[in-house]
PDB file of C-alpha atoms in Angstrom:
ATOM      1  CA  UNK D  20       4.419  -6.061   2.426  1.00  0.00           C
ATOM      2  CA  UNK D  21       7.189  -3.656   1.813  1.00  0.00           C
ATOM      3  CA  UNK D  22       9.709  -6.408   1.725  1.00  0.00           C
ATOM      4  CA  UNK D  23      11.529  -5.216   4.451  1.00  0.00           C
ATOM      5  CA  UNK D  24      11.934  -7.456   7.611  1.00  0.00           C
ATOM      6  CA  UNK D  25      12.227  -6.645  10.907  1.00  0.00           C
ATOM      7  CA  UNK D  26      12.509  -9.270  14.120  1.00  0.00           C
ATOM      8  CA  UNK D  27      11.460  -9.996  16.435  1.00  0.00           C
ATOM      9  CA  UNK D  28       8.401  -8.387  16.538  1.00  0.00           C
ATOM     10  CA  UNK D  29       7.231  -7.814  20.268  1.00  0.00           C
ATOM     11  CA  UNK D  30      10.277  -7.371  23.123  1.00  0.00           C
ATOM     12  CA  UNK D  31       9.884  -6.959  26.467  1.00  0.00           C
ATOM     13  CA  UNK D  32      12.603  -5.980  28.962  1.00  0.00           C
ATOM     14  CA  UNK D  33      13.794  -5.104  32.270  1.00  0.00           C
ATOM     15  CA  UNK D  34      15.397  -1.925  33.086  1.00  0.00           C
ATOM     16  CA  UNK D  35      19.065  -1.860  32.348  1.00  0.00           C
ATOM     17  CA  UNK D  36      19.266  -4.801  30.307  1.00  0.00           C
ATOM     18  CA  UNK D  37      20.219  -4.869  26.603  1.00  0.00           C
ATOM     19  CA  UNK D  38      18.637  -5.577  23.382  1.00  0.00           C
ATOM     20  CA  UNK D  39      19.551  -6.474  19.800  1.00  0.00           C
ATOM     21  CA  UNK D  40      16.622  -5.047  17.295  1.00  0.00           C
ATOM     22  CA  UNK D  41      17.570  -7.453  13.732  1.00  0.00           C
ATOM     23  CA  UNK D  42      16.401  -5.886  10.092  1.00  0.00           C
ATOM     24  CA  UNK D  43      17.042  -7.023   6.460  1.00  0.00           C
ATOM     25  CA  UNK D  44      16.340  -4.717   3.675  1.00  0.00           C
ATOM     26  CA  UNK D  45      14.702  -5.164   0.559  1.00  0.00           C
ATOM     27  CA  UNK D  46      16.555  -7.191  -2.304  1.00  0.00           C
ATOM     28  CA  UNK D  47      18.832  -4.922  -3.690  1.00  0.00           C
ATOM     29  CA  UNK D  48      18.322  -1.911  -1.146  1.00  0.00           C
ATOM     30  CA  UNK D  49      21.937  -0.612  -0.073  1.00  0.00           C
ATOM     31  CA  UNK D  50      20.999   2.104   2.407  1.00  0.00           C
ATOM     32  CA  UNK D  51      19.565   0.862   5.757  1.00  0.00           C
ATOM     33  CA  UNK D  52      17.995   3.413   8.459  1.00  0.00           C
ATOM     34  CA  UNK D  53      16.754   3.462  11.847  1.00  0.00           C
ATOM     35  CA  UNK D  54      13.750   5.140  13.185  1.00  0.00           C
ATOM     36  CA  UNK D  55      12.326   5.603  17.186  1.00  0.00           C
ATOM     37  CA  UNK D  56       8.509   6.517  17.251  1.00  0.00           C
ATOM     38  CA  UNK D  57       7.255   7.632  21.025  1.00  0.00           C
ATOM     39  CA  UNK D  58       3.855   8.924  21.454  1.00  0.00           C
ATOM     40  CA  UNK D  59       4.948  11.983  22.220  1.00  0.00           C
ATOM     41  CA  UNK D  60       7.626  12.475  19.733  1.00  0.00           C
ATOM     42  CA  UNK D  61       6.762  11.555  16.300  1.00  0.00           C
ATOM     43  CA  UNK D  62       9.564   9.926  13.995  1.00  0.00           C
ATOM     44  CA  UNK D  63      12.548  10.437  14.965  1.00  0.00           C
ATOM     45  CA  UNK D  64      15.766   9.437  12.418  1.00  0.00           C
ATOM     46  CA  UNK D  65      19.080   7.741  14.510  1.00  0.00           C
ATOM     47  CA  UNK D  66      21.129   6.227  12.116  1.00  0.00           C
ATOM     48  CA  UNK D  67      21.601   5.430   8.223  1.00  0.00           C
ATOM     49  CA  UNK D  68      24.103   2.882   6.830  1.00  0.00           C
ATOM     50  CA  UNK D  69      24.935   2.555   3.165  1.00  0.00           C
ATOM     51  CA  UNK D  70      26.904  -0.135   2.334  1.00  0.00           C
ATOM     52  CA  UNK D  71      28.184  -1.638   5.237  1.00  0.00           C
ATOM     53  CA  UNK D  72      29.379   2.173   6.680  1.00  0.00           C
ATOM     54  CA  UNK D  73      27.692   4.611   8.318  1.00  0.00           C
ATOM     55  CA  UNK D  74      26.585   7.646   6.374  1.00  0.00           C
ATOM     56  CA  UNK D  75      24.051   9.699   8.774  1.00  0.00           C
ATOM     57  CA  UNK D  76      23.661  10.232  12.188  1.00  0.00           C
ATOM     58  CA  UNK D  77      20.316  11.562  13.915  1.00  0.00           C
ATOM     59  CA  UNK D  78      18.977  11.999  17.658  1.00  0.00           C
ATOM     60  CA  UNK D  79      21.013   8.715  18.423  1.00  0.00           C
ATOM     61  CA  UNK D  80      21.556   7.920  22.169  1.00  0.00           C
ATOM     62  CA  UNK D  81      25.429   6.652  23.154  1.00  0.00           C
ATOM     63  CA  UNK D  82      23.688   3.840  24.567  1.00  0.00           C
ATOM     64  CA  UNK D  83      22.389   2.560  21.638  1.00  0.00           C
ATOM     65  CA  UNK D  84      24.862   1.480  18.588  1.00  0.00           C
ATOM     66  CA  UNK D  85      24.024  -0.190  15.226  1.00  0.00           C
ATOM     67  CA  UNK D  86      26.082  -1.912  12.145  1.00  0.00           C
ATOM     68  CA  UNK D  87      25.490  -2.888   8.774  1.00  0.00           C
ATOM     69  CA  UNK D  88      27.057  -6.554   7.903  1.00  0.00           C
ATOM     70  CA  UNK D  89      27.926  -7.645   4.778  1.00  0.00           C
ATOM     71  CA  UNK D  90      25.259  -9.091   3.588  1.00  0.00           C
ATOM     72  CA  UNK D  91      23.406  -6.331   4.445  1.00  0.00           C
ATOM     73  CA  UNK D  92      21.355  -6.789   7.104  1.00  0.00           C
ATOM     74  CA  UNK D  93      21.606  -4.185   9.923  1.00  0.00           C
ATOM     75  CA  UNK D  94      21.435  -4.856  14.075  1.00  0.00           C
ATOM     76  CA  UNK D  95      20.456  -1.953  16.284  1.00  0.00           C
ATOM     77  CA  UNK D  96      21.915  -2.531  19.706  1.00  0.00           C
ATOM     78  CA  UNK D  97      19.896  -0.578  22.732  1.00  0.00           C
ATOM     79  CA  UNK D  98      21.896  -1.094  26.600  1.00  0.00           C
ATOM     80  CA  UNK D  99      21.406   0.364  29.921  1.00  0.00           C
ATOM     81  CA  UNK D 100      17.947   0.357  28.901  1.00  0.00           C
ATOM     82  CA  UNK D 101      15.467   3.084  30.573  1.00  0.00           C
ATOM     83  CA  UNK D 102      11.884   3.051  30.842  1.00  0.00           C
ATOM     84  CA  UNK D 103      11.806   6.407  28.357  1.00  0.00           C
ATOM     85  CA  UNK D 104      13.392   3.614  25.722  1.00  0.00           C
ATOM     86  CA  UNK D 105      10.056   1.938  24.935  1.00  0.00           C
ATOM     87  CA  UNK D 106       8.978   2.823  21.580  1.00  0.00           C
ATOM     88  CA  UNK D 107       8.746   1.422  18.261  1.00  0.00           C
ATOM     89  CA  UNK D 108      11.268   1.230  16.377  1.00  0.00           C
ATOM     90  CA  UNK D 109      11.871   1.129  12.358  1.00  0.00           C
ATOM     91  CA  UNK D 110      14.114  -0.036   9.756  1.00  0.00           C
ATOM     92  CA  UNK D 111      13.446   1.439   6.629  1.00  0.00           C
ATOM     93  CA  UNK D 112      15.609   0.454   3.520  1.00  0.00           C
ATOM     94  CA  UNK D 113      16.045   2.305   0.436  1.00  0.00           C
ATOM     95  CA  UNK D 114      18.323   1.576  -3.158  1.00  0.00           C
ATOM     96  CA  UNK D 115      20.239   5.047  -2.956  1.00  0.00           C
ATOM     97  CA  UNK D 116      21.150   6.891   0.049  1.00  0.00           C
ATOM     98  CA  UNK D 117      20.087  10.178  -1.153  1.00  0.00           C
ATOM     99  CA  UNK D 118      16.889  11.917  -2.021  1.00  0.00           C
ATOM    100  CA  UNK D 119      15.390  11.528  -4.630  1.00  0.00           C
ATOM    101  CA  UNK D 120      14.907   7.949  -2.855  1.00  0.00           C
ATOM    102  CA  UNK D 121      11.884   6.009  -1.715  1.00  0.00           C
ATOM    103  CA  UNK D 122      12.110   4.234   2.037  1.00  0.00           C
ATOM    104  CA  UNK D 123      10.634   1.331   2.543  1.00  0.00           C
ATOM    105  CA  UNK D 124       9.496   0.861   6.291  1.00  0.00           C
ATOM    106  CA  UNK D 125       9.652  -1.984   8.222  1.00  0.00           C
ATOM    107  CA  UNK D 126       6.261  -3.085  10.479  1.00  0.00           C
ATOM    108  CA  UNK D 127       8.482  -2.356  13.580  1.00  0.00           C
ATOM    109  CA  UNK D 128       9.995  -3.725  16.737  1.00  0.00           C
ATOM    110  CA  UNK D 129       7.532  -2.707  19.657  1.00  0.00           C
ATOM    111  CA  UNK D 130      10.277  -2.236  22.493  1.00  0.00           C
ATOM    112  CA  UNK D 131       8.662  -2.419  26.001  1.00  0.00           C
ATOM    113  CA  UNK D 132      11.135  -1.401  29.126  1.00  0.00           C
ATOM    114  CA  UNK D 133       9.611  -2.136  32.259  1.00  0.00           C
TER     115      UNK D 133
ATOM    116  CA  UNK X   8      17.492  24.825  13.538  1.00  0.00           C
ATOM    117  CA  UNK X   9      15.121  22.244  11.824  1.00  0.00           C
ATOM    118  CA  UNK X  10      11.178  22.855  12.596  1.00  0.00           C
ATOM    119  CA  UNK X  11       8.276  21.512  10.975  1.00  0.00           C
ATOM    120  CA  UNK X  12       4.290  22.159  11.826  1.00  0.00           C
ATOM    121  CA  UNK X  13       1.275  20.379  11.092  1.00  0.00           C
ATOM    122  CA  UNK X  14      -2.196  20.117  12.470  1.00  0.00           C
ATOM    123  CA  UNK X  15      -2.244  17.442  14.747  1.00  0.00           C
ATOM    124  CA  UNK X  16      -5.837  16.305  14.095  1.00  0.00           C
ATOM    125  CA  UNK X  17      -8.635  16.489  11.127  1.00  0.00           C
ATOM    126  CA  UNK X  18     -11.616  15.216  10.631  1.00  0.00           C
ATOM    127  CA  UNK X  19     -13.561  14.993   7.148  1.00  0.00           C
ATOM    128  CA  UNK X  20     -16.010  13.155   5.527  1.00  0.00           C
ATOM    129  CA  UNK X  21     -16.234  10.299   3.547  1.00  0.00           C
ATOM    130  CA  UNK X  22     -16.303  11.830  -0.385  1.00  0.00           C
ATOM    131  CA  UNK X  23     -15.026  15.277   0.545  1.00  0.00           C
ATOM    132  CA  UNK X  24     -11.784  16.649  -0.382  1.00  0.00           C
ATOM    133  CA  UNK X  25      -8.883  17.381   2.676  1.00  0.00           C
ATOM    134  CA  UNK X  26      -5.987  19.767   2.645  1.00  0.00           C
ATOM    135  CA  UNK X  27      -3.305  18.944   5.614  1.00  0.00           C
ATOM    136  CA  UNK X  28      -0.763  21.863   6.035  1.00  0.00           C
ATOM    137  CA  UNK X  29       2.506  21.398   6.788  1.00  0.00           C
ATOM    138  CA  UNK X  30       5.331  24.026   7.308  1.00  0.00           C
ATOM    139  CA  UNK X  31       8.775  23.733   7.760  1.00  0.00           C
ATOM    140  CA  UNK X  32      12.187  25.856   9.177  1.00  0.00           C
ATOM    141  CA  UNK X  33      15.286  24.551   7.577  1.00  0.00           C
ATOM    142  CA  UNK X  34      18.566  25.527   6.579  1.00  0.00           C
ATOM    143  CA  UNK X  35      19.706  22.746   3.831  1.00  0.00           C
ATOM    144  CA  UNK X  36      16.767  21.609   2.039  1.00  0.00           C
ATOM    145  CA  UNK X  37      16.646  18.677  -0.460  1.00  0.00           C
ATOM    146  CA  UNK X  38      12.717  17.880  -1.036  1.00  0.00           C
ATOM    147  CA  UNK X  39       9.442  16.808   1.010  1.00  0.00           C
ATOM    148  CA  UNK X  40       7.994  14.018   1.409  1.00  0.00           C
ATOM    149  CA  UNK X  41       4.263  12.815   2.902  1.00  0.00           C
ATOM    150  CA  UNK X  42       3.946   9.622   4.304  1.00  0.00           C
ATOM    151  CA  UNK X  43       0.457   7.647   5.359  1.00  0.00           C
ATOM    152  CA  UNK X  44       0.722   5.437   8.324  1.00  0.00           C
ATOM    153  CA  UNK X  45      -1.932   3.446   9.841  1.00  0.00           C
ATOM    154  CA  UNK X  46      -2.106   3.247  13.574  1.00  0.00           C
ATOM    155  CA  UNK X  47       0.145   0.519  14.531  1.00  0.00           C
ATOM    156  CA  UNK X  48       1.684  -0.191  11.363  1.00  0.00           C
ATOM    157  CA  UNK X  49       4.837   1.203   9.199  1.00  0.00           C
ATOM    158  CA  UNK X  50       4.699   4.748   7.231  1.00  0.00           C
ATOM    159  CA  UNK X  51       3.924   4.232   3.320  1.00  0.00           C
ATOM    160  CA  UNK X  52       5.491   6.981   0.851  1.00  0.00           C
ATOM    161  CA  UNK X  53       2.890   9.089  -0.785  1.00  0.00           C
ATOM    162  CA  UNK X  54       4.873  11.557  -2.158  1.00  0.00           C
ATOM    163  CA  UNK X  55       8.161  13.633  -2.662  1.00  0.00           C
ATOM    164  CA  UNK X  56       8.241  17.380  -3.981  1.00  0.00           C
ATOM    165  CA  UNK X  57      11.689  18.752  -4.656  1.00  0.00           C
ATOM    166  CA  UNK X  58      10.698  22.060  -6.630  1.00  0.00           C
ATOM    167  CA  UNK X  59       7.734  23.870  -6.713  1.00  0.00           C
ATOM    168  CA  UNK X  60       4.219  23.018  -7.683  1.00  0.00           C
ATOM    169  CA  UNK X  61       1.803  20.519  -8.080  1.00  0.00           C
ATOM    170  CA  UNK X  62       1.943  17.033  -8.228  1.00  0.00           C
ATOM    171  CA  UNK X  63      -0.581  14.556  -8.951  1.00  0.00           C
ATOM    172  CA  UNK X  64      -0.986  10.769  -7.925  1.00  0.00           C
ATOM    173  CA  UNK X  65      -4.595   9.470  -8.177  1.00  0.00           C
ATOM    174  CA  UNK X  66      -6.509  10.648  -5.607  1.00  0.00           C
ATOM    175  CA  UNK X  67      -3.712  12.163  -3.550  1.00  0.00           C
ATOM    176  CA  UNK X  68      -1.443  15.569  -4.981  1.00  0.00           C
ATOM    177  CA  UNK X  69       1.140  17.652  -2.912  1.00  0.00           C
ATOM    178  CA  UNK X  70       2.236  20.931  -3.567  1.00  0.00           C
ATOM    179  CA  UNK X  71       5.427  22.780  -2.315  1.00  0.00           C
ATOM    180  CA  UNK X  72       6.359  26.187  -1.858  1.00  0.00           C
ATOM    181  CA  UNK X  73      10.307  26.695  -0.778  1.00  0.00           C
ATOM    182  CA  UNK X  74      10.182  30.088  -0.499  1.00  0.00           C
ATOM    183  CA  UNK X  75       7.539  30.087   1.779  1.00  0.00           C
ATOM    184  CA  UNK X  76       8.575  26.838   3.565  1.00  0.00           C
ATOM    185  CA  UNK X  77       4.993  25.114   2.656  1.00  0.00           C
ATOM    186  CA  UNK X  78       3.436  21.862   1.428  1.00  0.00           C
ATOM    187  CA  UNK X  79      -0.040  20.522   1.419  1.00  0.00           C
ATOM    188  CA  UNK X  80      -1.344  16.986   0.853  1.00  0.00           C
ATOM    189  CA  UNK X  81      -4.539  16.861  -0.830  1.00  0.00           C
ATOM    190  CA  UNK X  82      -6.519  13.948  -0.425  1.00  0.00           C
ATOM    191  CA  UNK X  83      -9.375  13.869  -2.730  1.00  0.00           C
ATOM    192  CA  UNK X  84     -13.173  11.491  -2.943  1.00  0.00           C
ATOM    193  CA  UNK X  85     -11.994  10.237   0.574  1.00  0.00           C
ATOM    194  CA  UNK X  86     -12.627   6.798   1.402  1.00  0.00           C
ATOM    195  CA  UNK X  87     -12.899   5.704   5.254  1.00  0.00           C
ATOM    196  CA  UNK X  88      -9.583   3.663   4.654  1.00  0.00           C
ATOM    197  CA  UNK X  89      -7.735   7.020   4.378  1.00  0.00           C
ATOM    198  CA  UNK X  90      -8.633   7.330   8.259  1.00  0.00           C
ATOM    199  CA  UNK X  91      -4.378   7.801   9.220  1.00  0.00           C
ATOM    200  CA  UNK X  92      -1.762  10.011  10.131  1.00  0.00           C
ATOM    201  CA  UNK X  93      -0.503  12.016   7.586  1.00  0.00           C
ATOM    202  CA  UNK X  94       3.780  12.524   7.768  1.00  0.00           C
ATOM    203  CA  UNK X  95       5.820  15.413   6.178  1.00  0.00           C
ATOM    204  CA  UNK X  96       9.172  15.334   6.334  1.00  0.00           C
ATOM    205  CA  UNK X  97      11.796  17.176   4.785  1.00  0.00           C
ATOM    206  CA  UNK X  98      15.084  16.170   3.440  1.00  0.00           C
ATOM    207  CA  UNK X  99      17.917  18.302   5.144  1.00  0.00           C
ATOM    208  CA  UNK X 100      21.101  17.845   7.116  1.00  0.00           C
ATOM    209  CA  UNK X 101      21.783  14.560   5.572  1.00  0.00           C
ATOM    210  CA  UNK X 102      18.457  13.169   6.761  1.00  0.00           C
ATOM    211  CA  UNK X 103      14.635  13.206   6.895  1.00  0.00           C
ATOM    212  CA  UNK X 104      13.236  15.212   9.772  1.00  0.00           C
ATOM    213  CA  UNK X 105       9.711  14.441  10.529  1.00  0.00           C
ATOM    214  CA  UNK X 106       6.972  16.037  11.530  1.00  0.00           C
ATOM    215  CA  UNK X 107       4.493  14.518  14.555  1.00  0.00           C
ATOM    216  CA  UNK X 108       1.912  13.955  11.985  1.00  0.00           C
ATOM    217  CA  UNK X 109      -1.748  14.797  11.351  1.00  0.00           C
ATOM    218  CA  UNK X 110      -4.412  12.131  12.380  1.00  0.00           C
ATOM    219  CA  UNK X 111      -6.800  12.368   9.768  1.00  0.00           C
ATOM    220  CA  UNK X 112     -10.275  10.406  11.100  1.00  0.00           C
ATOM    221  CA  UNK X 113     -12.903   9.768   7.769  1.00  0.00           C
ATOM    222  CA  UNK X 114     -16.978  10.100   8.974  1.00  0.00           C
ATOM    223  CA  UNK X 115     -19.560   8.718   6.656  1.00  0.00           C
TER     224      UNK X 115
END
């Protein structure tokens, strides 16, 4: 258990709708980041927080947004969803925001678009 | 642009020792990392290397090379539990870049 959380676990969707994808970091981890992972594509980074503001931007769609709150935790927002959206997706949590740094992963929203 | 290479499968055998490649193209660099990741669960950190060399963690050591744009993961007196993909990713560009991973499969 990494101690970071990630809900809900399993989602499945309809083309077009949209989706909120919930994470809390580890106690006293500052720097929040999201990660896609297709079959076909690996890992792929799309956004790091750090405090509430965003810090580092990847291979992130427009139609998907994401915010850190105050306390913290960090929503991932996916519209207009498409069937090429399915994947699972990762919040990984971290104390600094730079290397030298260890993430700590998430187990994962599966994300099914049908 | 931002590249990096690795096998996509291995296969070794339970006791043996495995070297898994990885190369990368980047123009900021700021360190390597390997990650383990069971299928259907979350990556685990293994390692980072930020200058060159060797280092050492039990059973598992990874070496980098910048000028040549190389690291390996050495996995030593494998154990069938080390059956996983195997994830480098550099640093670089304000983020880590991952590779697709190597599938490593452990045979008695």
């Amino acid at each position: 258990d990494s101690g970071v959380t990630q809900t809900p676990k399993h989602l499945i969707t309809a083309t077009g709708q949209r989706v909120t994808l919930r994470c809390s970091p580890r106690s006293g981890d500052l720097s929040v980041y999201w990660y896609q992972q297709s079959l076909d594509q690996g890992l792929q980074f799309l956004i790091q927080y750090y405090n509430g503001e965003e810090r580092a931007k990847g291979n992130i769609l427009e139609r998907f947004s994401a915010q850190q709150f105050p306390d913290l935790h960090s929503e991932l927002n996916l519209s207009s969803l498409e069937l090429g959206d399915s994947a699972l997706y990762f919040c990984a949590s971290s104390v600094v925001a730079a290397p030298p740094y260890e993430q700590y992963f998430g187990p994962g929203t599966r994300l099914t678009v049908t | 642009g931002q590249n990096i290479d690795q096998p996509t499968e291995m296969t070794a055998t339970e006791g043996a020792i495995v070297q898994i490649n990885c190369t990368y193209q980047t123009s900021g660099f700021n360190g390597l990392f390997w990650y383990q990741q069971h299928a259907g669960e979350a990556p685990t950190f293994l390692s980072y290397n930020v200058l060159d060399g060797l280092e050492e963690k039990g059973r598992f050591s990874s070496f980098l090379s910048r000028s040549k744009g190389y690291s390996y993961l050495l996995l030593k007196e494998l154990q069938m539990k080390d059956s996983a993909s195997y994830l480098c990713a550099f640093f670089g560009a304000n983020n880590l870049f991952f590779g697709t991973g190597t599938r490593l499969t452990v045979i008695p």
